[in-house]
Coordinates of C-alpha atoms in Angstrom, one line a residue:
M1 CA -4.0 -3.0 -30.1
S2 CA -5.5 -6.3 -28.8
R3 CA -7.9 -4.3 -26.6
S4 CA -9.2 -2.3 -29.5
L5 CA -9.5 -5.3 -31.7
A6 CA -11.4 -7.3 -29.1
A7 CA -13.8 -4.5 -28.6
A8 CA -14.2 -4.1 -32.4
L9 CA -14.8 -7.8 -33.0
A10 CA -17.4 -7.9 -30.2
K11 CA -19.3 -5.1 -31.9
L12 CA -19.0 -6.6 -35.3
L13 CA -20.1 -10.1 -34.3
A14 CA -23.0 -8.8 -32.2
S15 CA -24.6 -7.4 -35.3
E16 CA -26.9 -9.6 -37.3
G17 CA -26.4 -7.6 -40.5
D18 CA -24.0 -5.0 -41.9
T19 CA -22.3 -2.9 -39.2
P20 CA -21.7 0.8 -39.8
A21 CA -18.1 1.8 -39.5
S22 CA -19.3 4.9 -37.5
L23 CA -19.9 2.6 -34.6
F24 CA -16.2 2.0 -34.1
T25 CA -13.6 4.3 -32.6
E26 CA -10.7 5.2 -34.7
A27 CA -8.4 2.8 -32.8
Q28 CA -11.0 0.0 -33.2
R29 CA -11.3 0.6 -37.0
K30 CA -7.6 0.6 -37.4
A31 CA -7.2 -2.7 -35.5
L32 CA -10.1 -4.3 -37.4
D33 CA -9.0 -3.2 -40.8
E34 CA -5.5 -4.6 -40.1
L35 CA -7.0 -8.0 -39.1
L36 CA -9.3 -8.1 -42.2
R37 CA -6.4 -7.4 -44.5
R38 CA -4.7 -10.5 -43.1
T39 CA -7.6 -12.8 -42.8
G40 CA -10.4 -11.6 -45.1
G41 CA -13.0 -12.4 -42.4
A42 CA -15.1 -9.5 -43.5
S43 CA -15.3 -6.8 -46.1
T44 CA -16.1 -3.1 -46.3
L45 CA -18.8 -1.8 -48.5
R46 CA -19.9 1.7 -49.4
Q47 CA -23.5 2.3 -48.3
G48 CA -25.0 5.7 -48.8
R49 CA -22.5 8.3 -47.5
G50 CA -20.8 5.9 -45.2
V51 CA -19.1 2.5 -45.0
V52 CA -20.3 -0.8 -43.5
Y53 CA -18.6 -4.0 -42.5
R54 CA -20.0 -7.3 -43.8
I55 CA -18.9 -10.6 -42.3
S56 CA -17.9 -13.3 -44.7
Q57 CA -16.2 -15.8 -42.3
R58 CA -18.0 -15.6 -38.9
V59 CA -16.4 -18.7 -37.4
S60 CA -12.9 -17.4 -38.2
L61 CA -13.6 -14.1 -36.5
E62 CA -15.2 -15.8 -33.5
T63 CA -12.1 -17.8 -33.1
V64 CA -9.9 -14.7 -33.0
L65 CA -12.2 -13.1 -30.5
R66 CA -12.1 -16.1 -28.2
D67 CA -8.4 -16.0 -28.3
L68 CA -8.4 -12.3 -27.3
S69 CA -11.3 -12.7 -24.8
P70 CA -11.4 -16.2 -23.3
A71 CA -14.6 -15.6 -21.3
D72 CA -18.0 -14.0 -22.0
A73 CA -18.5 -11.1 -19.5
D74 CA -22.2 -12.0 -19.2
T75 CA -21.3 -15.5 -17.8
L76 CA -19.1 -14.1 -15.0
P77 CA -20.3 -13.5 -11.4
H78 CA -21.6 -10.0 -11.0
D79 CA -19.5 -9.4 -7.9
I80 CA -16.2 -10.6 -9.4
P81 CA -13.4 -8.0 -8.9
A82 CA -12.9 -5.7 -11.9
R83 CA -9.3 -6.8 -12.5
A84 CA -10.3 -10.4 -12.5
R85 CA -13.1 -9.7 -15.0
N86 CA -10.5 -7.9 -17.2
V87 CA -8.2 -11.0 -17.1
A88 CA -11.2 -13.2 -18.1
T89 CA -12.4 -11.0 -20.9
R90 CA -9.3 -9.3 -22.1
R91 CA -6.3 -11.4 -20.8
D92 CA -5.2 -8.1 -19.1
S93 CA -6.0 -7.0 -15.6
K94 CA -5.8 -3.4 -16.7
G95 CA -7.7 -3.8 -19.9
G96 CA -10.9 -2.3 -18.9
E97 CA -12.3 -0.7 -15.7
S98 CA -9.4 -1.5 -13.4
G99 CA -10.0 0.6 -10.3
H100 CA -10.4 -1.2 -7.0
G101 CA -13.7 -1.0 -5.2
L102 CA -12.0 -0.1 -1.9
H103 CA -9.2 2.4 -1.0
Y104 CA -7.3 1.9 2.2
M105 CA -6.8 5.2 4.0
V106 CA -3.8 5.0 6.5
L107 CA -4.7 7.1 9.5
K108 CA -3.3 8.0 12.9
A109 CA -4.7 10.1 15.7
V110 CA -3.2 13.2 17.2
G111 CA -4.6 14.0 20.6
E112 CA -7.2 12.2 22.7
D113 CA -10.7 10.9 21.7
V114 CA -10.2 11.1 18.0
S115 CA -12.8 8.9 16.4
W116 CA -14.7 8.0 13.2
A117 CA -18.3 6.9 12.9
A118 CA -20.7 5.5 10.3
D119 CA -24.4 6.1 10.0
D120 CA -25.2 2.4 10.7
G121 CA -23.7 2.7 14.2
R122 CA -20.2 1.5 13.6
H123 CA -17.6 3.5 15.5
I124 CA -13.8 3.5 15.5
E125 CA -11.7 4.9 18.4
L126 CA -8.6 6.0 16.5
S127 CA -6.6 7.4 19.5
P128 CA -6.1 4.0 21.3
L129 CA -5.5 2.2 18.0
T130 CA -2.7 4.7 17.3
D131 CA -1.3 4.2 20.7
I132 CA -1.2 0.4 20.2
A133 CA -0.2 0.0 16.5
G134 CA 1.1 3.4 15.5
A135 CA -1.6 3.8 12.8
A136 CA -4.7 2.2 11.4
A137 CA -6.3 1.6 8.0
L138 CA -9.9 2.4 7.1
A139 CA -11.3 0.8 4.0
I140 CA -13.3 3.5 2.2
R141 CA -15.6 3.8 -0.8
P142 CA -17.6 6.8 -1.9
T143 CA -20.9 5.2 -1.0
D144 CA -19.9 4.7 2.7
S145 CA -20.9 7.0 5.5
W146 CA -17.6 7.2 7.5
H147 CA -17.1 10.7 9.0
S148 CA -15.3 12.4 11.9
S149 CA -16.1 15.4 14.0
Q150 CA -12.4 16.3 14.2
P151 CA -10.3 17.7 11.3
L152 CA -8.6 15.5 8.8
W153 CA -5.0 16.4 7.8
L154 CA -3.7 15.0 4.5
I155 CA 0.1 14.5 4.7
E156 CA 2.2 13.6 1.6
N157 CA 5.4 12.8 3.3
Q158 CA 5.9 9.8 5.7
A159 CA 8.4 11.7 7.9
L160 CA 5.7 14.1 8.9
F161 CA 3.2 11.2 9.4
D162 CA 5.7 9.3 11.6
R163 CA 6.6 12.3 13.8
T164 CA 3.9 14.8 14.6
D165 CA 5.6 17.3 16.9
W166 CA 5.4 19.9 14.0
L167 CA 1.7 20.2 14.4
P168 CA 0.2 23.3 16.1
E169 CA 0.0 22.9 19.8
G170 CA -3.3 21.4 21.0
T171 CA -4.1 19.8 17.6
R172 CA -6.8 17.1 17.9
A173 CA -7.2 15.5 14.5
S174 CA -6.7 12.5 12.2
L175 CA -3.7 12.4 9.9
A176 CA -4.0 10.5 6.6
Y177 CA -0.9 9.6 4.6
Y178 CA -0.6 9.6 0.8
G179 CA 2.3 9.7 -1.5
G180 CA 2.8 12.3 -4.2
Q181 CA -0.6 12.8 -5.7
I182 CA -3.8 12.4 -3.7
P183 CA -5.4 9.1 -5.1
A184 CA -8.5 9.6 -7.2
A185 CA -10.3 7.1 -5.0
L186 CA -9.6 9.2 -1.9
L187 CA -10.8 12.4 -3.7
A188 CA -14.0 10.6 -4.8
W189 CA -14.6 9.6 -1.2
L190 CA -14.0 13.1 0.1
A191 CA -16.3 14.5 -2.6
A192 CA -19.2 12.2 -1.7
R193 CA -20.2 14.0 1.5
P194 CA -18.5 16.0 4.3
R195 CA -16.1 13.6 5.9
A196 CA -14.5 15.7 8.7
A197 CA -14.9 19.0 10.5
A198 CA -12.3 20.3 8.1
V199 CA -9.8 18.9 5.5
I200 CA -6.3 20.4 5.9
L201 CA -3.7 19.7 3.3
F202 CA 0.0 20.0 4.2
A203 CA 2.0 19.4 1.1
D204 CA 5.3 20.7 -0.4
Y205 CA 5.0 24.3 -1.6
D206 CA 5.4 23.5 -5.3
G207 CA 3.4 22.7 -8.4
V208 CA 2.4 19.3 -7.2
G209 CA 1.3 20.4 -3.8
L210 CA -0.7 23.3 -5.1
Q211 CA -2.3 21.1 -7.8
N212 CA -3.5 18.8 -5.1
Y213 CA -5.0 21.7 -3.2
A214 CA -6.8 22.8 -6.3
R215 CA -8.2 19.3 -6.8
L216 CA -9.5 19.3 -3.2
L217 CA -11.1 22.7 -3.6
E218 CA -12.9 21.6 -6.7
C219 CA -14.5 18.5 -5.1
C220 CA -14.5 18.7 -1.3
P221 CA -17.8 19.8 0.4
A222 CA -16.1 20.1 3.8
P223 CA -14.1 23.2 4.6
C224 CA -10.7 22.8 2.9
S225 CA -7.4 24.6 3.6
F226 CA -3.7 24.5 2.6
W227 CA -1.6 24.8 5.7
L228 CA 1.2 27.4 5.9
M229 CA 4.0 26.7 8.3
P230 CA 5.2 29.4 10.7
D231 CA 7.8 31.7 9.0
W232 CA 7.3 30.1 5.7
E233 CA 8.5 33.1 3.7
A234 CA 11.8 33.3 5.6
K235 CA 12.2 29.5 5.3
L236 CA 11.6 29.8 1.6
R237 CA 14.4 32.3 1.2
D238 CA 16.8 30.3 3.4
F239 CA 16.0 26.7 2.4
G240 CA 14.0 27.0 -0.9
N241 CA 15.0 24.7 -3.8
T242 CA 15.4 26.1 -7.3
T243 CA 15.7 22.7 -9.0
I244 CA 12.4 21.4 -7.6
W245 CA 10.8 24.7 -8.7
R246 CA 12.1 24.4 -12.2
D247 CA 11.1 20.7 -12.5
N248 CA 7.5 21.6 -11.4
H249 CA 7.1 25.0 -13.0
D250 CA 4.5 23.9 -15.5
R251 CA 2.4 22.2 -12.8
F252 CA 2.7 25.4 -10.7
T253 CA 1.5 27.6 -13.6
A254 CA -1.5 25.3 -14.1
A255 CA -2.3 25.2 -10.4
E256 CA -2.1 29.0 -10.0
V257 CA -4.7 29.4 -12.8
R258 CA -7.0 26.9 -11.2
L259 CA -6.6 28.4 -7.8
Q260 CA -7.4 31.9 -9.1
A261 CA -10.5 30.5 -10.8
L262 CA -11.6 28.8 -7.6
R263 CA -11.1 32.0 -5.6
A264 CA -8.6 30.3 -3.3
P265 CA -7.9 32.2 0.0
I266 CA -5.8 35.3 -0.4
E267 CA -3.0 33.8 1.6
I268 CA -2.6 31.0 -0.8
L269 CA -2.6 33.3 -3.8
E270 CA 0.1 35.3 -1.9
L271 CA 2.1 32.1 -1.5
C272 CA 1.9 31.5 -5.3
R273 CA 3.1 35.1 -5.8
V274 CA 6.1 34.7 -3.5
L275 CA 7.1 31.3 -4.9
A276 CA 7.1 32.8 -8.4
R277 CA 9.1 35.8 -7.3
E278 CA 11.7 33.7 -5.5
G279 CA 11.8 30.9 -8.1
R280 CA 12.0 28.4 -5.3
A281 CA 10.0 25.5 -3.9
L282 CA 9.8 24.6 -0.2
E283 CA 9.7 21.0 1.0
Q284 CA 7.6 20.0 4.0
E285 CA 10.5 18.9 6.1
T286 CA 11.5 22.5 6.5
V287 CA 8.9 22.8 9.2
W288 CA 11.4 21.4 11.7
L289 CA 14.2 23.9 10.8
D290 CA 14.3 26.8 13.3
L291 CA 15.8 29.9 11.7
A292 CA 18.7 31.5 13.4
K293 CA 17.7 34.7 15.2
G294 CA 19.6 37.9 15.3

């Protein structure tokens, strides 16, 4: 409520005359009307077919606004972090635009000579960094030019990021770790320009994983695929989870519609068909389970 009230008061006090009610959102009008009933700092008047607000106690309303918004946004340094600006103007770090300017992508190399480069000549040799530290972090924003001539795998489970013996033999690529949902900042970075030779998503075979693939297909200019582990259909029958399937069924249904509209590869649409038929989801860790033969 305080966010809406602060925004409403700022609009009201910025006007030199009567302020049309149509300038306020529904939430702002509700917050403003509640304040005016308590304080009488302004009144509403019928004007033509609409309603306007007329200030009667400007000093009182300015005092309320200063309490809600201690600092004037125009007086703050232009490069101050967004969350600090929100604290200054709204007493709430998440009260306005609260996204961070940078996103830190956690990377590791698989294979030799995996690297990233920027158009200004900067260069990162990821393979030796991985050998030394196990992983590295790259600070990214959509306006940067970081890119790699090798594929980029997106992995949502740390176990598969820690241990990479599940990857196809001979893989030479970067692995990026995320948890659950691909962060919007990472998607925006991927959408800005082709970042890798290919973007490969290995996620759980469920509604969340397929939604993330749909999000990638919608925005990513680089070739983008959803990796299917060997013998996935047999693994689904043997190790599939009905509880995870039920818990994510609505997400699966929404993802399937999006993937069909995006004309996803036929093997992914077949994956959707089999998941629905079996009523099971398949977790990534299954990639390590060898099925008994014979």
